[in-house]
Tab-separated table of C-alpha atoms in Angstrom:
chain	number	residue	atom	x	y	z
A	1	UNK	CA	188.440	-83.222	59.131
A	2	UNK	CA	186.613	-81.250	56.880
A	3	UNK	CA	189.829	-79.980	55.361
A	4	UNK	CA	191.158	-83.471	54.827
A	5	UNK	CA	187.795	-84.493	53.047
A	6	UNK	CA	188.084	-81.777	50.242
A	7	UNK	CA	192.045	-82.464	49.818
A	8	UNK	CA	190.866	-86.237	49.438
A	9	UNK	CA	188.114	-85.367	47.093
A	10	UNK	CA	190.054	-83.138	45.060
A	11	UNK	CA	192.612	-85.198	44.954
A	12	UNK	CA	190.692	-88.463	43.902
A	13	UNK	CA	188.570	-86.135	41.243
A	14	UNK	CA	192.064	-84.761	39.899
A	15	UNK	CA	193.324	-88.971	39.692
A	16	UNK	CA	190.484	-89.604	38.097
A	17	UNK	CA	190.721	-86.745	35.528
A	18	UNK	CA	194.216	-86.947	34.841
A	19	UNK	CA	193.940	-90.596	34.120
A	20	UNK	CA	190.911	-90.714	32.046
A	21	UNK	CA	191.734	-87.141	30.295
A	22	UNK	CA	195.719	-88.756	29.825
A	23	UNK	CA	195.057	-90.094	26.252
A	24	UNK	CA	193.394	-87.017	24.512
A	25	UNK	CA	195.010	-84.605	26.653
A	26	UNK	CA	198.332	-86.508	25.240
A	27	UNK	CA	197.401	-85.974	21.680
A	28	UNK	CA	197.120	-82.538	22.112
A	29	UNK	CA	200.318	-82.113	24.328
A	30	UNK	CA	202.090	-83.906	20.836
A	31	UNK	CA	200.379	-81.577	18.482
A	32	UNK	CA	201.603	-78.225	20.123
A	33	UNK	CA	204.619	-79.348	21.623
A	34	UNK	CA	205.890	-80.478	17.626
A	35	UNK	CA	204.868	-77.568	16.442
A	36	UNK	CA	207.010	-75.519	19.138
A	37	UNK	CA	210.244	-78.270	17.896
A	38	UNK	CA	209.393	-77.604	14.573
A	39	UNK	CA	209.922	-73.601	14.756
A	40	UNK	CA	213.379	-74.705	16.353
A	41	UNK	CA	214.694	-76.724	14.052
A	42	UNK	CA	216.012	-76.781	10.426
A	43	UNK	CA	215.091	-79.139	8.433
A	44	UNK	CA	211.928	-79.526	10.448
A	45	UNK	CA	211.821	-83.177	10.748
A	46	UNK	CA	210.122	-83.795	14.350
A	47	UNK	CA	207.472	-85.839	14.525
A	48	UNK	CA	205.607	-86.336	17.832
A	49	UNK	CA	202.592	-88.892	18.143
A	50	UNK	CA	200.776	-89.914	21.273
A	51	UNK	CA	200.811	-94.309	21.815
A	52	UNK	CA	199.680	-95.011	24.889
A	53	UNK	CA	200.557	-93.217	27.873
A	54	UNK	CA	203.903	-92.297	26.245
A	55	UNK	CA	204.921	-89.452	23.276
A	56	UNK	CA	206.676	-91.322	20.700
A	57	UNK	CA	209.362	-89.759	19.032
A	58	UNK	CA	210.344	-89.625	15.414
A	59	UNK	CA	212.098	-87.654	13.045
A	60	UNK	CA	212.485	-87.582	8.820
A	61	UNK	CA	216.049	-88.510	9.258
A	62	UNK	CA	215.725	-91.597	11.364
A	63	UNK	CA	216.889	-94.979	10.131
A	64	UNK	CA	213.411	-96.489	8.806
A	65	UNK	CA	214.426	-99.751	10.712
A	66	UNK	CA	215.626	-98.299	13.911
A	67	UNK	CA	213.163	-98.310	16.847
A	68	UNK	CA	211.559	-95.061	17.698
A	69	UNK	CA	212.344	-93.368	21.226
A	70	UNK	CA	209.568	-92.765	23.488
A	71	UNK	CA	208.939	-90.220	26.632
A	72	UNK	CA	206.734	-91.103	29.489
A	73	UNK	CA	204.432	-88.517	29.766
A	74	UNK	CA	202.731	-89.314	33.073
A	75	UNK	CA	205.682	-88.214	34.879
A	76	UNK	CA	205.524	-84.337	33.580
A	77	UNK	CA	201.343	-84.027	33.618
A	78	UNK	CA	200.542	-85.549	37.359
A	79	UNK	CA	201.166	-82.091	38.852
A	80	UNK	CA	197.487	-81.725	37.623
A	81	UNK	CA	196.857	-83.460	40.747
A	82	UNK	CA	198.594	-81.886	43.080
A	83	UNK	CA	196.768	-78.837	41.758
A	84	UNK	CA	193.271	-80.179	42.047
A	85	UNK	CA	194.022	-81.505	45.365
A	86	UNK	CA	195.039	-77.756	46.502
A	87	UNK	CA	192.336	-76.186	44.586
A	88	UNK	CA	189.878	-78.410	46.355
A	89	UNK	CA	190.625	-76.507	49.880
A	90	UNK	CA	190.167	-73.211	48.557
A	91	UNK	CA	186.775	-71.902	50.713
A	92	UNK	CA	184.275	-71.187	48.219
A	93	UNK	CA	185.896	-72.562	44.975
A	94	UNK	CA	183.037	-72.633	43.086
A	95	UNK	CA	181.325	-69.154	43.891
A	96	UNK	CA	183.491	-66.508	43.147
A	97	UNK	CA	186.848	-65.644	41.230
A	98	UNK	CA	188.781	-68.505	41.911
A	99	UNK	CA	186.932	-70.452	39.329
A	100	UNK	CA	188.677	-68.011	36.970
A	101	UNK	CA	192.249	-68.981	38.827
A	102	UNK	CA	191.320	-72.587	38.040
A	103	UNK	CA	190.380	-71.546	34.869
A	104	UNK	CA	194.011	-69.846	33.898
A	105	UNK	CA	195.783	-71.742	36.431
A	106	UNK	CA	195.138	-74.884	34.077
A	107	UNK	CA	195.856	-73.266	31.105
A	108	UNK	CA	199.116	-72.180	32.453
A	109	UNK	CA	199.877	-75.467	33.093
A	110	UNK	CA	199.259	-76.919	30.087
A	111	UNK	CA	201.939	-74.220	28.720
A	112	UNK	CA	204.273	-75.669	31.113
A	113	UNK	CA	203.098	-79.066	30.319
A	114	UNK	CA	204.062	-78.149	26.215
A	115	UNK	CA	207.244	-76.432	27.540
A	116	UNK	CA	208.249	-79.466	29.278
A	117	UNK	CA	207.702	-82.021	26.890
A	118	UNK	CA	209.354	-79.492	24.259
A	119	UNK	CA	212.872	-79.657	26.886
A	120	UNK	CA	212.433	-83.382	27.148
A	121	UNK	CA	212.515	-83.788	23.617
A	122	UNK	CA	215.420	-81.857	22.634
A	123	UNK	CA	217.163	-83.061	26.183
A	124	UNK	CA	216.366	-86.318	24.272
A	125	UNK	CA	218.370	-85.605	20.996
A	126	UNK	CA	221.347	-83.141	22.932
A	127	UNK	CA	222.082	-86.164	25.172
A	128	UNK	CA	221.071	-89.968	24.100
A	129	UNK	CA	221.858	-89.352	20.191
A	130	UNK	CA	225.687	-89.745	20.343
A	131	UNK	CA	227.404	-88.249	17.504
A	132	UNK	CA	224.430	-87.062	16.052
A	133	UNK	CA	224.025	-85.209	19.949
A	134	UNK	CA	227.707	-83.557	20.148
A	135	UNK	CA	227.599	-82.769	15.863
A	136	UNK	CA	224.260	-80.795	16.872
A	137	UNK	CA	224.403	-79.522	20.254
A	138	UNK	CA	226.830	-77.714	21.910
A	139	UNK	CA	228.310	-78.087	26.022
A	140	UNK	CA	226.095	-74.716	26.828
A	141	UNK	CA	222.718	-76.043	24.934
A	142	UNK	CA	223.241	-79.830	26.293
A	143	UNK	CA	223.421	-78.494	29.600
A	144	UNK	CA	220.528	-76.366	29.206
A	145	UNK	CA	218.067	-78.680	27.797
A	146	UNK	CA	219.151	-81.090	30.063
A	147	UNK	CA	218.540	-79.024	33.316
A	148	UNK	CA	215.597	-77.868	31.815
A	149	UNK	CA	214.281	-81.193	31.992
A	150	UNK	CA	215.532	-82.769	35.227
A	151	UNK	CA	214.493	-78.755	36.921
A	152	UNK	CA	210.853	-79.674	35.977
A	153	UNK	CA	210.916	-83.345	36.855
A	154	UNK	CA	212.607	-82.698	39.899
A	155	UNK	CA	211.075	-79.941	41.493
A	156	UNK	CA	209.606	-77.353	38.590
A	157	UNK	CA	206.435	-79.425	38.250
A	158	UNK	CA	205.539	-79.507	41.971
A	159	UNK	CA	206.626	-75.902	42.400
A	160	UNK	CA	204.357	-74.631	39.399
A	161	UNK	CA	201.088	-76.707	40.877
A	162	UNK	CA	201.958	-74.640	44.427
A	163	UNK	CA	202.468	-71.406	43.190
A	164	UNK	CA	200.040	-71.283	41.054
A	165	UNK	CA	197.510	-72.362	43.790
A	166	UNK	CA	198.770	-70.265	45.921
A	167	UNK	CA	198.956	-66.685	44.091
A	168	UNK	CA	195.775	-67.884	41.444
A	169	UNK	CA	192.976	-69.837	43.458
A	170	UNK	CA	193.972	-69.317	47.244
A	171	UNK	CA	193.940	-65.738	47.315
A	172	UNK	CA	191.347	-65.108	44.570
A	173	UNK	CA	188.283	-65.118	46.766
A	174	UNK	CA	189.765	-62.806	49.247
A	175	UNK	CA	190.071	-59.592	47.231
A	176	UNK	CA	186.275	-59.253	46.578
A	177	UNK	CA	186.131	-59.472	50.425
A	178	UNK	CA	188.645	-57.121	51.189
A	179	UNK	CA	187.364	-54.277	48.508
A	180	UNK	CA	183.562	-54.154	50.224
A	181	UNK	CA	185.384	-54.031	53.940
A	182	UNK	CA	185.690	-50.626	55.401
A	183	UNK	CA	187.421	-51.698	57.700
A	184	UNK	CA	191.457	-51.093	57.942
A	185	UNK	CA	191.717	-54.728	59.558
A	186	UNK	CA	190.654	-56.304	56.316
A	187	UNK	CA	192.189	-54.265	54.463
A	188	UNK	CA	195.375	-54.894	56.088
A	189	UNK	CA	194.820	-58.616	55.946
A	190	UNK	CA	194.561	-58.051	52.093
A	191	UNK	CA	197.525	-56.646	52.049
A	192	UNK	CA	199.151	-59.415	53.403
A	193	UNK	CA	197.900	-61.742	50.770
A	194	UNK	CA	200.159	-64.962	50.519
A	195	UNK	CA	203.128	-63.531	52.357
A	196	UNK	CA	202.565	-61.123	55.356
A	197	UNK	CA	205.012	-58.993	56.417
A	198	UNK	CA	205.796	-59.008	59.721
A	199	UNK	CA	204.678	-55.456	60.401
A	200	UNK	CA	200.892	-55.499	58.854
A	201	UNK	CA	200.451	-59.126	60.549
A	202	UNK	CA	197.745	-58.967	63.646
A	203	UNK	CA	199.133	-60.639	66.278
A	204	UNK	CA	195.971	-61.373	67.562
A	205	UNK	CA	196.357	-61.224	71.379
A	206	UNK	CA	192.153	-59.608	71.653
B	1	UNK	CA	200.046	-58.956	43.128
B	2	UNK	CA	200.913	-56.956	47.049
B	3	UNK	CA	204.197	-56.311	47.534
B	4	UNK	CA	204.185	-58.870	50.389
B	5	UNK	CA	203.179	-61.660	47.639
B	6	UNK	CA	205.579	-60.573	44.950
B	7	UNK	CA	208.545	-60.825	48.289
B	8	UNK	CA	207.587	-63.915	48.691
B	9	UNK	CA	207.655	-65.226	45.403
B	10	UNK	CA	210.539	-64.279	44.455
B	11	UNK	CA	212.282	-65.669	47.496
B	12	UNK	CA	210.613	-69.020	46.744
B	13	UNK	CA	212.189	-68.982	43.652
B	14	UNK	CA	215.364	-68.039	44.367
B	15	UNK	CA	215.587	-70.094	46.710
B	16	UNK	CA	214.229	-73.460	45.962
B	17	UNK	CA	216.779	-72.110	42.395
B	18	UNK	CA	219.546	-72.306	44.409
B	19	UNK	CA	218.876	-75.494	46.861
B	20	UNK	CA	218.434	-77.142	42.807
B	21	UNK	CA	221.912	-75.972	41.990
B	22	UNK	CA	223.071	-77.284	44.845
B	23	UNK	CA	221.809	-80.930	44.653
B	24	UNK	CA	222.331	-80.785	41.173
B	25	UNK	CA	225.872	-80.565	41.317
B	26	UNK	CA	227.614	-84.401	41.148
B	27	UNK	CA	229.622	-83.946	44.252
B	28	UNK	CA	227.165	-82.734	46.314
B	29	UNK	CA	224.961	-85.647	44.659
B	30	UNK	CA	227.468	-88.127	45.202
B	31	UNK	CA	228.646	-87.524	48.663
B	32	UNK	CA	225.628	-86.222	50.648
B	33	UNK	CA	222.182	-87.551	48.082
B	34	UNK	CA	223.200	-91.189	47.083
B	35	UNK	CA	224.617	-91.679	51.038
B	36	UNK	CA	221.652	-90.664	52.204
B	37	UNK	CA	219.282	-92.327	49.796
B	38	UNK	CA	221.118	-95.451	50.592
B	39	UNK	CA	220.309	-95.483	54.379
B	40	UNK	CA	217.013	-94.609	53.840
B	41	UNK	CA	217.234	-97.880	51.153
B	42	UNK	CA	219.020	-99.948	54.377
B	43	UNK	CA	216.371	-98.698	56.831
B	44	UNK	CA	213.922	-99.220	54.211
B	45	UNK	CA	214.865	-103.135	53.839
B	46	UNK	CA	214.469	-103.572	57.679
B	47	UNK	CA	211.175	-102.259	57.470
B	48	UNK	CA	210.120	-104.487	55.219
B	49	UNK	CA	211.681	-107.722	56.878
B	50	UNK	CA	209.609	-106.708	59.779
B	51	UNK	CA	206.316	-107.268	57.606
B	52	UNK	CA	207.787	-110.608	56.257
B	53	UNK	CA	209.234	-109.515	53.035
B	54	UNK	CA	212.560	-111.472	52.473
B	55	UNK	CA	214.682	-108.416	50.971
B	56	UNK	CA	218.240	-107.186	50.851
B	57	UNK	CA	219.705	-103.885	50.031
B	58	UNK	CA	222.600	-103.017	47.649
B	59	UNK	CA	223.346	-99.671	46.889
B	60	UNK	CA	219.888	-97.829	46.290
B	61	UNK	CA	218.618	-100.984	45.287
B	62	UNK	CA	215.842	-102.880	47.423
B	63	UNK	CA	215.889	-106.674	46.016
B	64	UNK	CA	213.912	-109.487	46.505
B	65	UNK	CA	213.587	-112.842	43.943
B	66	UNK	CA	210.062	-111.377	43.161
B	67	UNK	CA	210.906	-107.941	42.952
B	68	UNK	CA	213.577	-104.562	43.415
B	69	UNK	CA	213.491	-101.123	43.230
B	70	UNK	CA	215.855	-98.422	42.538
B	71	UNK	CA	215.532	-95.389	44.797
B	72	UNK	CA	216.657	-91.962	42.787
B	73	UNK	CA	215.633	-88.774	43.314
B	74	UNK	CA	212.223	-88.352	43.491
B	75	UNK	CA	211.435	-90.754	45.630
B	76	UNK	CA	214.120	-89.950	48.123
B	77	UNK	CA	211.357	-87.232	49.488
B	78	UNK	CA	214.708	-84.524	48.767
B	79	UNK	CA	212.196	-82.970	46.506
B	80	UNK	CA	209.427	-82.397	49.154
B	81	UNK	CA	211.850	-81.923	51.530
B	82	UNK	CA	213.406	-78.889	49.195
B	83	UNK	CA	209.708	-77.375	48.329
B	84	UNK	CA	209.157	-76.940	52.341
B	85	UNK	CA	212.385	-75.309	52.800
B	86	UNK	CA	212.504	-72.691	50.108
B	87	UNK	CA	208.568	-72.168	51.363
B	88	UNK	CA	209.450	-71.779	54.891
B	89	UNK	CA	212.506	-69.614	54.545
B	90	UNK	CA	210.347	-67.669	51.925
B	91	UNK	CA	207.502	-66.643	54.356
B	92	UNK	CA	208.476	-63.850	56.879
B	93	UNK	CA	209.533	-65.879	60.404
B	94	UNK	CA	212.237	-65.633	62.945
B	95	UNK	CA	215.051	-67.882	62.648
B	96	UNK	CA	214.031	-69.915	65.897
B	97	UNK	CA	210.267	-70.453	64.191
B	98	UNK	CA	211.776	-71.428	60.732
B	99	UNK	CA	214.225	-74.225	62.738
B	100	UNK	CA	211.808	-75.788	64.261
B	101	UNK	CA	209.216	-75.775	61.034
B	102	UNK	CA	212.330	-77.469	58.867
B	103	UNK	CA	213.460	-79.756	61.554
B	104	UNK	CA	209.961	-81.065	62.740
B	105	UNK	CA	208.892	-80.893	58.663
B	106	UNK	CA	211.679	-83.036	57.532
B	107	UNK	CA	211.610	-85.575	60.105
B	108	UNK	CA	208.106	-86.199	59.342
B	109	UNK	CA	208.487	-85.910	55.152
B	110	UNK	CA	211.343	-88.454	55.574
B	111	UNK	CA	209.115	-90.902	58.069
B	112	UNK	CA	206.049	-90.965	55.628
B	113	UNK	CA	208.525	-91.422	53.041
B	114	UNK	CA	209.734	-94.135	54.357
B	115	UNK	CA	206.846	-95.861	55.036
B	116	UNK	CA	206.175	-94.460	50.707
B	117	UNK	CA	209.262	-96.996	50.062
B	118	UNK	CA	207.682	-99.945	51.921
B	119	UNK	CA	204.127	-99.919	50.921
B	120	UNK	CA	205.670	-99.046	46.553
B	121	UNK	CA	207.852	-102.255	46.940
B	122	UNK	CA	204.963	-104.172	48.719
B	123	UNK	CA	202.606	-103.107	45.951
B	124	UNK	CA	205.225	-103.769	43.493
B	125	UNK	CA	205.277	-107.617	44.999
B	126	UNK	CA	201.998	-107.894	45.760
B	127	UNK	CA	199.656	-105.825	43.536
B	128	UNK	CA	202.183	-105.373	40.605
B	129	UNK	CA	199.174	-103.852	38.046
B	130	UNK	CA	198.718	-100.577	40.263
B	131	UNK	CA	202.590	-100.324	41.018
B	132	UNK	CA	203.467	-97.154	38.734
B	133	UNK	CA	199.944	-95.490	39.303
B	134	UNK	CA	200.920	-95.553	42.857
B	135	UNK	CA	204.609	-95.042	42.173
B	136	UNK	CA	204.231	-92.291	39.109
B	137	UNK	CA	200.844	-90.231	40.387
B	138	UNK	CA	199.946	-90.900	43.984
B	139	UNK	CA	202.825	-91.069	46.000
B	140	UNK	CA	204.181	-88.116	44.337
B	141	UNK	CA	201.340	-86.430	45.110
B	142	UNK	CA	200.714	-87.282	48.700
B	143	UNK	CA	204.033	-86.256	49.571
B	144	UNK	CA	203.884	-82.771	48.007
B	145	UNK	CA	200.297	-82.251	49.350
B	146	UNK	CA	202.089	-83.261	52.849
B	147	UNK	CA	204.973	-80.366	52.267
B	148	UNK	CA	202.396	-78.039	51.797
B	149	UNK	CA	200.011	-79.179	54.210
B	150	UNK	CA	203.326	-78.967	56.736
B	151	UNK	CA	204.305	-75.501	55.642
B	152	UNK	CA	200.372	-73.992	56.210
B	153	UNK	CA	200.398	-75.704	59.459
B	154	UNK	CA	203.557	-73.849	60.330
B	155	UNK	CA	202.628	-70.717	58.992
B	156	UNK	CA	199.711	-70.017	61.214
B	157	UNK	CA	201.928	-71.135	63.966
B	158	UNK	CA	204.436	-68.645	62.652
B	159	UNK	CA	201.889	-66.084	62.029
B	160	UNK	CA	201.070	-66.192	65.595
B	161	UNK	CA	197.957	-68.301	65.306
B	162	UNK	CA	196.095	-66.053	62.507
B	163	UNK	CA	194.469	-68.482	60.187
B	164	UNK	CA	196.904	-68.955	57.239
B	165	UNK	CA	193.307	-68.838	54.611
B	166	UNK	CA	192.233	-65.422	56.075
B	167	UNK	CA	195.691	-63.811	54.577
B	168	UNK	CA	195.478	-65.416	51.264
C-alpha cells in the first residue's frame, strides 16, 4: 500500500509538473531543438516557436500565405511522468545519491526530449512536404527520420523513462550501502545491481 | 555499471530493437496489429453497450452520434505489452518462469487496456474537456507504470523471492 501511495504521489506531482512546467519548458525545447536544425541545414531557414501546447513550425522559404505546420509536443515530453512516478518508489529518494540520478536523469531527458522534437521536425519536412520532401531527402534519410520519430513515440520514450530509472535512481542508493558492508552477502547483492546473474543470486532458502 | 547491469541492458535493447522492427514492418502490421487492434475495438464496443453507450465498431473505429475514436498503436497496449517482454526476456530466468511472467503480464496489460478504451471513449462523451489529458498523459502512463510494476512483481518471483529493491 505504501508502494502504491508514492507511485500515486509521484505520479500526480510529475502531472502536475509536466502540465504547469509544459509552456516554458516548450519554449526552451524550441530554442535548442532550432538551433540543433539549424546546424543541419543550408540555408538555415528553421524557425521553431512554442503556441500553446504545440511547436509551430516555420521556415524562410515558406509561402507567406500558407498555414504553418505544427507538432504536438505533449506526446514526446509525458515520459516525464512515467519517470517521476518511478522515481517516487525509489527508498530514500531524497537522502542520498539518487537525488543526483534525478538530477542527470532529467537532464538526459530533456536531450532526448530536443533529439526528438529535432527527428519530428525533419520527419516533418522528409515526409509531408511532397516535392519539396523527395527534391530534399533521400529513401535512406526519409526512412531514418521517420523511424526515428515513430521509435520514440512508440516505444523510445517509455523505454528511456525505465532505463533511466532503473540504472540512475533505483540503484543509486545501494552502492553507498554496499561499499561500508563487510560483508560478502552485500557485496554480492551489489554486484547484482539491476540484473543478477543467476550464479551470485541468494536463493534465500535460511 | 556491473557487468550483470550492462547484460541486461543491452539485452533490453536489443531486444525491445528487434520486437520494433518487427511490428514496424507493414505486413506484420497489417496482418497480425490492425487484426488484433480491431477485436480489441469489437470487444471494446460490447463493453461499452453494457454501460449504456449506444456504439458500433468499424474497423479500429469506435462510433457513436456523440463521439468515435480511432485505436492505433499506442493505445493498442502493443507498446506496454513490448516494454514487458524485452524486460522479462532481458532479466536472467528460466524459460518456464519467463512464460508464465509474459502470458499472465499480457493478459492483464490487455484487460486494463481494455477497460483504458472504455473509460477514454466514455470521457470523450461525457467529460470531453479532460479527454486528451487522460488520453495523451495518463493513460499512457498508467499502463507503462503497470508493465513495470508487472515485470518487478515477476522478478522477485523469478529471483526466488529476494526483494527486487535490495539488488538494485
Amino acid at each position: 500500500m505504501r508502494l502504491a501511495a508514492r507511485v500515486l504521489l509521484g505520479f500526480l506531482a510529475g502531472l502536475a509538473l509536466w502540465w504547469s512546467a509544459t509552456p516554458v519548458y516548450n519554449r526552451l525545447l524550441a530554442g535548442m531543438a532550432e538551433g540543433a536544425i539549424r546546424a543541419m541545414e543550408r540555408p538555415r531557414a528553421t524557425r521553431l516557436y512554442a503556441e500553446d501546447r504545440r511547436l509551430v513550425i516555420d521556415r524562410a522559404d515558406f509561402p507567406s500565405t500558407s498555414d504553418r505546420p505544427s507538432l504536438p509536443v505533449d506526446d514526446l515530453t509525458f515520459n516525464v511522468i512515467l519517470f517521476l512516478s518511478l522515481a517516487a518508489t525509489t527508498r530514500g529518494l531524497l537522502r542520498d545519491r539518487a537525488v543526483r540520478g534525478v538530477a542527470v536523469s532529467l537532464l538526459v531527458l530533456f536531450a532526448l526530449h530536443v533529439l526528438a522534437v529535432v527527428a519530428n521536425v525533419e520527419a516533418f519536412y522528409a515526409t509531408r512536404l511532397g516535392a519539396w520532401s523527395a527534391a530534399h531527402y533521400g529513401p535512406f534519410s526519409r526512412n531514418l527520420w521517420a523511424t526515428a520519430m515513430h521509435f520514440w513515440r512508440f516505444v523510445g520514450c517509455y523505454a528511456a523513462a525505465f532505463l533511466l530509472w532503473w540504472f540512475l535512481v533505483r540503484a543509486a542508493p545501494a552502492a553507498p550501502t554496499a561499499s561500508r558492508a563487510p560483508s560478502g552477502r552485500s557485496s554480492s547483492r551489489a554486484a547484482s545491481a539491476g540484473g543478477p546473474s543467476r550464479a551470485s543470486r541468494p536463493r534465500g532458502k535460511g | 555499471m556491473q557487468p550483470a547491469q550492462k547484460k541486461f541492458l543491452v539485452r533490453f535493447v536489443v531486444t525491445l530493437g528487434a520486437f520494433y522492427l518487427l511490428v514496424a514492418i507493414q505486413p506484420v502490421n497489417d496482418h497480425v496489429v490492425v487484426p488484433f487492434t480491431e477485436l480489441l475495438v469489437r470487444i471494446s464496443t460490447v463493453l461499452l453497450a453494457a454501460i449504456g453507450e449506444k456504439t458500433q465498431s468499424v474497423g479500429t473505429v469506435i462510433q457513436s452520434p456523440a463521439f468515435a475514436v480511432d485505436v492505433k498503436n499506442g493505445c493498442n497496449g502493443v507498446e506496454a505489452a513490448l516494454l514487458l517482454v524485452a524486460a522479462m526476456l532481458a532479466f536472467p530466468a528460466s524459460p518456464k518462469q519467463r512464460a508464465l511472467g509474459i502470458a499472465g503480464g499480457l493478459s492483464v496489460i490487455q484487460g486494463v487496456n481494455l477497460f483504458r478504451i472504455v473509460s477514454l471513449f466514455w470521457l470523450g462523451v461525457h467529460h470531453r474537456n479532460v479527454f486528451e489529458l487522460f488520453h495523451a498523459a495518463v493513460w499512457q502512463t498508467a499502463l507503462i507504470l503497470l508493465a513495470v510494476g508487472i515485470f518487478l512483481a515477476w522478478s522477485r518471483f523469478a529471483g526466488g523471492g529476494e526483494p527486487v529493491e535490495a539488488r538494485g
